[in-house]
PDB file of C-alpha atoms in Angstrom:
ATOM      1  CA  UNK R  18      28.296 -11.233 -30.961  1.00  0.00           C
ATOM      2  CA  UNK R  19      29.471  -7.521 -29.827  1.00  0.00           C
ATOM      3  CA  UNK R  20      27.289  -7.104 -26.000  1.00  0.00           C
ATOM      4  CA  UNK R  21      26.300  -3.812 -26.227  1.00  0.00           C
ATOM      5  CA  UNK R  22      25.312  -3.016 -22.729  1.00  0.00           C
ATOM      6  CA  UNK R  23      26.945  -5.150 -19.962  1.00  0.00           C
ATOM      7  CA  UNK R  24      25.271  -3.377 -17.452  1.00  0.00           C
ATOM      8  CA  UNK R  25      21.942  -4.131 -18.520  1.00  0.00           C
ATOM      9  CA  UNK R  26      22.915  -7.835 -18.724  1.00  0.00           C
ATOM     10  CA  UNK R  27      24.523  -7.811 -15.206  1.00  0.00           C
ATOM     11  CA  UNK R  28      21.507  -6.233 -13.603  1.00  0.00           C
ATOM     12  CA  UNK R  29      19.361  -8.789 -15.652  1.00  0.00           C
ATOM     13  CA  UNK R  30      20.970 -11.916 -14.216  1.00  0.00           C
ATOM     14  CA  UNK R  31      20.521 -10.371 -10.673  1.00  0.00           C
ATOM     15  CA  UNK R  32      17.157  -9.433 -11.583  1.00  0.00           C
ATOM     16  CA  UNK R  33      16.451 -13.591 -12.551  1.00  0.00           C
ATOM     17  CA  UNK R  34      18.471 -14.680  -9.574  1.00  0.00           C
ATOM     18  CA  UNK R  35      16.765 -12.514  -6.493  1.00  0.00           C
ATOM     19  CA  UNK R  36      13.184 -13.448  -8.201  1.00  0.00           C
ATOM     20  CA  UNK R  37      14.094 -17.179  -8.456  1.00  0.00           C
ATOM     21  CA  UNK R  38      15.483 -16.995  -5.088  1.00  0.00           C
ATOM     22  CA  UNK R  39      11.830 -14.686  -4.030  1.00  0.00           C
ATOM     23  CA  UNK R  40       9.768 -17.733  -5.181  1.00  0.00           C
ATOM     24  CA  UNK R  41      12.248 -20.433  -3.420  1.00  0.00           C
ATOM     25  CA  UNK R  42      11.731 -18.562  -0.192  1.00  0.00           C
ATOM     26  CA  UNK R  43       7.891 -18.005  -0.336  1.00  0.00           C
ATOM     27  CA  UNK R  44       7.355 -21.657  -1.371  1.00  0.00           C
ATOM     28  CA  UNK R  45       9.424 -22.505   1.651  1.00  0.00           C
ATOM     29  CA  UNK R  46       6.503 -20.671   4.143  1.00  0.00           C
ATOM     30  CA  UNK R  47       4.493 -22.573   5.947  1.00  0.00           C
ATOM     31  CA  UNK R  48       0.790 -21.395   5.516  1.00  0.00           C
ATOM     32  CA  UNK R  49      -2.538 -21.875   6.564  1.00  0.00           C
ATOM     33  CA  UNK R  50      -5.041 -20.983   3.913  1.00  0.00           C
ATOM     34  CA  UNK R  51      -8.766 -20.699   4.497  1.00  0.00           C
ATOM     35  CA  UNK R  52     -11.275 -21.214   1.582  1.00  0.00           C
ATOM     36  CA  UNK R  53     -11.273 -18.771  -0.742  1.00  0.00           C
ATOM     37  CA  UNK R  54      -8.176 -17.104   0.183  1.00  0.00           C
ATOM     38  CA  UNK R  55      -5.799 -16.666  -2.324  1.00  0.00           C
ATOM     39  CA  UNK R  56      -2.790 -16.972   0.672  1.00  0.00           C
ATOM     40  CA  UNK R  57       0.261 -15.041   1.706  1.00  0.00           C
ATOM     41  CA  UNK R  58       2.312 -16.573  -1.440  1.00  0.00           C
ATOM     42  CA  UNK R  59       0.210 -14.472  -3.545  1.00  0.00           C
ATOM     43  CA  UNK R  60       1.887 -11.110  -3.970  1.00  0.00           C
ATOM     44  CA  UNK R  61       5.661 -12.547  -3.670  1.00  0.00           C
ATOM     45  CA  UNK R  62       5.147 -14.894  -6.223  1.00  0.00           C
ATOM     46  CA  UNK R  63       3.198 -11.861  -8.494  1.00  0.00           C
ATOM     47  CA  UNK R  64       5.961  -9.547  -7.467  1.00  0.00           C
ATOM     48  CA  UNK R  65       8.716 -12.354  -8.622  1.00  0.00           C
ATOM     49  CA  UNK R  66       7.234 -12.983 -11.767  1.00  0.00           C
ATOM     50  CA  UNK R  67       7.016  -9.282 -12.797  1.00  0.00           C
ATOM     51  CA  UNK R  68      10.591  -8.940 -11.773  1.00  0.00           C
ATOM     52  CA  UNK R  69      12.029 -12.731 -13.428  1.00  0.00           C
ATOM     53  CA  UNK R  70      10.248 -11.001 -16.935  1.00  0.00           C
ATOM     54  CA  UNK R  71      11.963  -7.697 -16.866  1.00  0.00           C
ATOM     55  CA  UNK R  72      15.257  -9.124 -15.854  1.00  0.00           C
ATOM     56  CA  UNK R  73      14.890 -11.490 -19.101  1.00  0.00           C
ATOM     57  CA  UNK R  74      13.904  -8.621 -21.006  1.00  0.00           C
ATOM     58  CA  UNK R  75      17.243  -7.101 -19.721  1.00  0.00           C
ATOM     59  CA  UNK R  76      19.427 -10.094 -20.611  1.00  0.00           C
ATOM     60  CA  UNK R  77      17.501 -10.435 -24.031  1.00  0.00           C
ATOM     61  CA  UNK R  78      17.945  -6.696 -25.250  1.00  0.00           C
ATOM     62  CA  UNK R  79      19.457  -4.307 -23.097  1.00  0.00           C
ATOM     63  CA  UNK R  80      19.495  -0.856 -23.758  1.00  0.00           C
ATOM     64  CA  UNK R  81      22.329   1.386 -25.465  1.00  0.00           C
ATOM     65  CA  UNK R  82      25.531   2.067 -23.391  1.00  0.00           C
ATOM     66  CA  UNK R  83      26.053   5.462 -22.178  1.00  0.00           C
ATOM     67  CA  UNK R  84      29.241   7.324 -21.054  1.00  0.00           C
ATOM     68  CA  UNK R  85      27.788   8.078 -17.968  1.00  0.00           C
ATOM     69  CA  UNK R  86      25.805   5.815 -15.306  1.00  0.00           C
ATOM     70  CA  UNK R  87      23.536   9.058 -13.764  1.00  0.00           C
ATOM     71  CA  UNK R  88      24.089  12.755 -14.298  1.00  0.00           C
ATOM     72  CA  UNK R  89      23.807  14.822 -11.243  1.00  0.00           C
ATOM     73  CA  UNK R  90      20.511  15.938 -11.766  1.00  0.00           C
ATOM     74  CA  UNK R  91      19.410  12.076 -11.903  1.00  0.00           C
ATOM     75  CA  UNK R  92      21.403  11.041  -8.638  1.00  0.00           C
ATOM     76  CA  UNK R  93      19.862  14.438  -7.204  1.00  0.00           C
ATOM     77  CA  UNK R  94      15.912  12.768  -8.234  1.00  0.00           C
ATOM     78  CA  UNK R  95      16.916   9.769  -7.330  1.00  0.00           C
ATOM     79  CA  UNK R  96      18.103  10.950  -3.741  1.00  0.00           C
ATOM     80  CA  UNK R  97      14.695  12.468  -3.563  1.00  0.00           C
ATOM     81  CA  UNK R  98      12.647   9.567  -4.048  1.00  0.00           C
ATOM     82  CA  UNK R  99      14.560   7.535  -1.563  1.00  0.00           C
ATOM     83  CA  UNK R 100      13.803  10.210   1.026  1.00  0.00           C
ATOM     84  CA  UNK R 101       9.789  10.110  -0.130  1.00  0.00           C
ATOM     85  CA  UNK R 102      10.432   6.236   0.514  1.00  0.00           C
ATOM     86  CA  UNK R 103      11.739   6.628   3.925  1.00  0.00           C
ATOM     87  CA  UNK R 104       9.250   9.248   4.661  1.00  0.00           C
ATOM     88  CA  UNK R 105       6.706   6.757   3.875  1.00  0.00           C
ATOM     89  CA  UNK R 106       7.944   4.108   5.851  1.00  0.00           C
ATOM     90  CA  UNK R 107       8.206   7.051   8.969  1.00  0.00           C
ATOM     91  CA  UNK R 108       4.625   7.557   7.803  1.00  0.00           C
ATOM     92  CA  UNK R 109       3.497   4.163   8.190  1.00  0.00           C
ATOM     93  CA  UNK R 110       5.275   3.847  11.795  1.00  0.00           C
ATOM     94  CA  UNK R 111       3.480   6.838  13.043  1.00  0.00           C
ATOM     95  CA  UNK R 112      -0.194   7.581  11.761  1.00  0.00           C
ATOM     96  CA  UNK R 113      -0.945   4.168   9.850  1.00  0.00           C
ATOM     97  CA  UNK R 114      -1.980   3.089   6.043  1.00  0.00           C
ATOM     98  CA  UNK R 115      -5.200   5.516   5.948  1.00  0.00           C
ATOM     99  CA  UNK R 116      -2.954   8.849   6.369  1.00  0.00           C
ATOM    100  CA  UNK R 117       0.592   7.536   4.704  1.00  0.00           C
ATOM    101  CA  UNK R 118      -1.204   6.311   1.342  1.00  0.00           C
ATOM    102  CA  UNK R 119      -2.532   9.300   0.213  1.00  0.00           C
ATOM    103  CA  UNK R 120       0.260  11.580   1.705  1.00  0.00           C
ATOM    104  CA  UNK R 121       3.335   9.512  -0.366  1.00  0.00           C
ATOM    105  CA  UNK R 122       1.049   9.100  -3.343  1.00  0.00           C
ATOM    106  CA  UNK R 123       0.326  13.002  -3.456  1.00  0.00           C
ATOM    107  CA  UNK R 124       4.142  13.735  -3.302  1.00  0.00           C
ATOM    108  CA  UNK R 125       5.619  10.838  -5.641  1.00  0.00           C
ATOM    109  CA  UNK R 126       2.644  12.061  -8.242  1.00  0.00           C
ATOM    110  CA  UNK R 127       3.584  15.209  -7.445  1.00  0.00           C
ATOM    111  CA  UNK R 128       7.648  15.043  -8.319  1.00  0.00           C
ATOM    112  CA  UNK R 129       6.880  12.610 -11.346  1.00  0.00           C
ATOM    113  CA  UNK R 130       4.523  15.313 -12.944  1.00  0.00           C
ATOM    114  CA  UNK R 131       7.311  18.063 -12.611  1.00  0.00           C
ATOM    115  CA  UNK R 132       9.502  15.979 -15.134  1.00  0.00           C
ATOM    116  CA  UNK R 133       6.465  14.765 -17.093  1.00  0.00           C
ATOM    117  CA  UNK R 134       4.320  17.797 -17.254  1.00  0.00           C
ATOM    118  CA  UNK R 135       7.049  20.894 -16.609  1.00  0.00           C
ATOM    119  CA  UNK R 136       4.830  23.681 -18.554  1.00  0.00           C
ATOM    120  CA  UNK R 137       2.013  22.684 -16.298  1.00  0.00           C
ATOM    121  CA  UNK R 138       1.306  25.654 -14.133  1.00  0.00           C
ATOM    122  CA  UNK R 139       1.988  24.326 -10.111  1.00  0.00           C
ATOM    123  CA  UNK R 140      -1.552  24.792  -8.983  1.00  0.00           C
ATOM    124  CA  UNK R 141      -2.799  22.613 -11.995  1.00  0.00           C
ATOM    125  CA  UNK R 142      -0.370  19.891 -10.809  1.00  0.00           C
ATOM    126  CA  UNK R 143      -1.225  19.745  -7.068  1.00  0.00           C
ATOM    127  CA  UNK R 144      -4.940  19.799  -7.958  1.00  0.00           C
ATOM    128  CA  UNK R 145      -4.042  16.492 -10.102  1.00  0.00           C
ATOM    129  CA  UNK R 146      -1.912  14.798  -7.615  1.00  0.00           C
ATOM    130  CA  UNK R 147      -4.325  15.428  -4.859  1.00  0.00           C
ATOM    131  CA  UNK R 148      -7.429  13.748  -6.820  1.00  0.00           C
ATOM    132  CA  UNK R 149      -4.900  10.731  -7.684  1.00  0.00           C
ATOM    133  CA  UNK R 150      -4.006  10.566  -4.369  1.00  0.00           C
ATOM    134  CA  UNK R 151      -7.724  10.607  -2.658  1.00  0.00           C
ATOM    135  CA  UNK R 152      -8.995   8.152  -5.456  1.00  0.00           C
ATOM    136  CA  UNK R 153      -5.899   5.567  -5.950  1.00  0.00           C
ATOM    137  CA  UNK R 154      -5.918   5.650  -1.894  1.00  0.00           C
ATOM    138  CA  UNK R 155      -9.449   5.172  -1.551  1.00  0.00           C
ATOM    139  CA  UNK R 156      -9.202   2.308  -4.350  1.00  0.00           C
ATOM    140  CA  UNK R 157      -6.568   0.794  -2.641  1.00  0.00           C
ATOM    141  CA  UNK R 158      -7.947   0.797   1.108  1.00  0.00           C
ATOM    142  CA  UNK R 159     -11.136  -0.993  -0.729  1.00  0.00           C
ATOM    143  CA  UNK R 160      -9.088  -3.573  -1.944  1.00  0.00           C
ATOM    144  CA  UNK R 161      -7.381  -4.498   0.952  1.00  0.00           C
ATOM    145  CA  UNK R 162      -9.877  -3.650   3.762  1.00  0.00           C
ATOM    146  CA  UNK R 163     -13.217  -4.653   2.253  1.00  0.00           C
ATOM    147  CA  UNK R 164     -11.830  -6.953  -0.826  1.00  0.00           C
ATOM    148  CA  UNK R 165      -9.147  -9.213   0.754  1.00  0.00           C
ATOM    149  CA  UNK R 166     -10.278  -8.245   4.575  1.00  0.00           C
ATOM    150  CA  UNK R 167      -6.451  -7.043   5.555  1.00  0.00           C
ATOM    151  CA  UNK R 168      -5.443  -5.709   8.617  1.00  0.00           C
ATOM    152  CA  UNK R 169      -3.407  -2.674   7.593  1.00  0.00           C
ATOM    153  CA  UNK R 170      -1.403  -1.062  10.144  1.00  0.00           C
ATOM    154  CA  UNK R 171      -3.136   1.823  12.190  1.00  0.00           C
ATOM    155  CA  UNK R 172       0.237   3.669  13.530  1.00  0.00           C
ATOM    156  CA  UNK R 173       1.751   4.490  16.786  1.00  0.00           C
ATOM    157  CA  UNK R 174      -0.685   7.670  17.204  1.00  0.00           C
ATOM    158  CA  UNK R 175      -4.043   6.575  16.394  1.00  0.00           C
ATOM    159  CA  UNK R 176      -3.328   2.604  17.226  1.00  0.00           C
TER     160      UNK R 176
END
């Protein structure tokens, strides 16, 4: 049997290793569970099992090999969205969950509908990503504040 892409495999096995060693850790914590609650071992062990499938699905069939690992364009994206990721944890230091959500959310949906949607003139696109922004973060402040009764962080200027 010819491996076509050891990459693939490789980041496969890590992917099965760091999600078996996710659900080792968050079995490990001690909690205190009130009735009805589904606990602080929910979303680690949801988050584990969505990454334990796609690293089988790696180590199963992994994609084609390429000559190269990222062209410069990709590294130059992928630079990009590391800065939107530290901007939204800057975000989430400063002015809270109810400003940071819907800020990172416009700009991510912004940047992925430049590659998706190029001919798209720019004012249809910011019109888009700021609905999807104001709904998704309005859906998601329901589901945490009024749903699962959360205490999401309020920021260093309005805290």
């Amino acid at each position: 049997m010819k491996i076509q892409n050891q990459k693939d495999r490789i980041l496969g096995i890590a992917s099965v290793l760091i999600s078996l060693w996710i659900v080792m850790q968050t079995m490990a914590l001690q909690v205190v569970e009130k009735r009805g609650d589904p606990g602080s071992r929910l979303f680690p062990l949801i988050g584990a099992a969505i990454m334990l499938i796609c690293g089988l699905a790696l180590i199963i069939k992994p994609g084609k090999e390429s000559k190269q690992f990222l062209t410069k364009e990709q590294w130059k994206s992928a630079g990009i969205i590391f800065g939107v990721y530290c901007l939204c944890v800057i975000l989430f230091w400063l002015v809270g969950f109810m400003i940071a959500v819907p800020v990172v959310l416009f700009i991510i949906t912004l940047l992925f509908q430049g590659q998706s949607r190029p001919d798209d003139p720019m004012k249809k696109r910011v019109i888009r990503s700021l609905i999807y922004a104001v709904i998704a973060g309005a859906a998601i402040y329901v589901i945490y504040v009024i749903g699962l009764q959360a205490d999401l962080p309020t920021g260093l200027l309005f805290g």
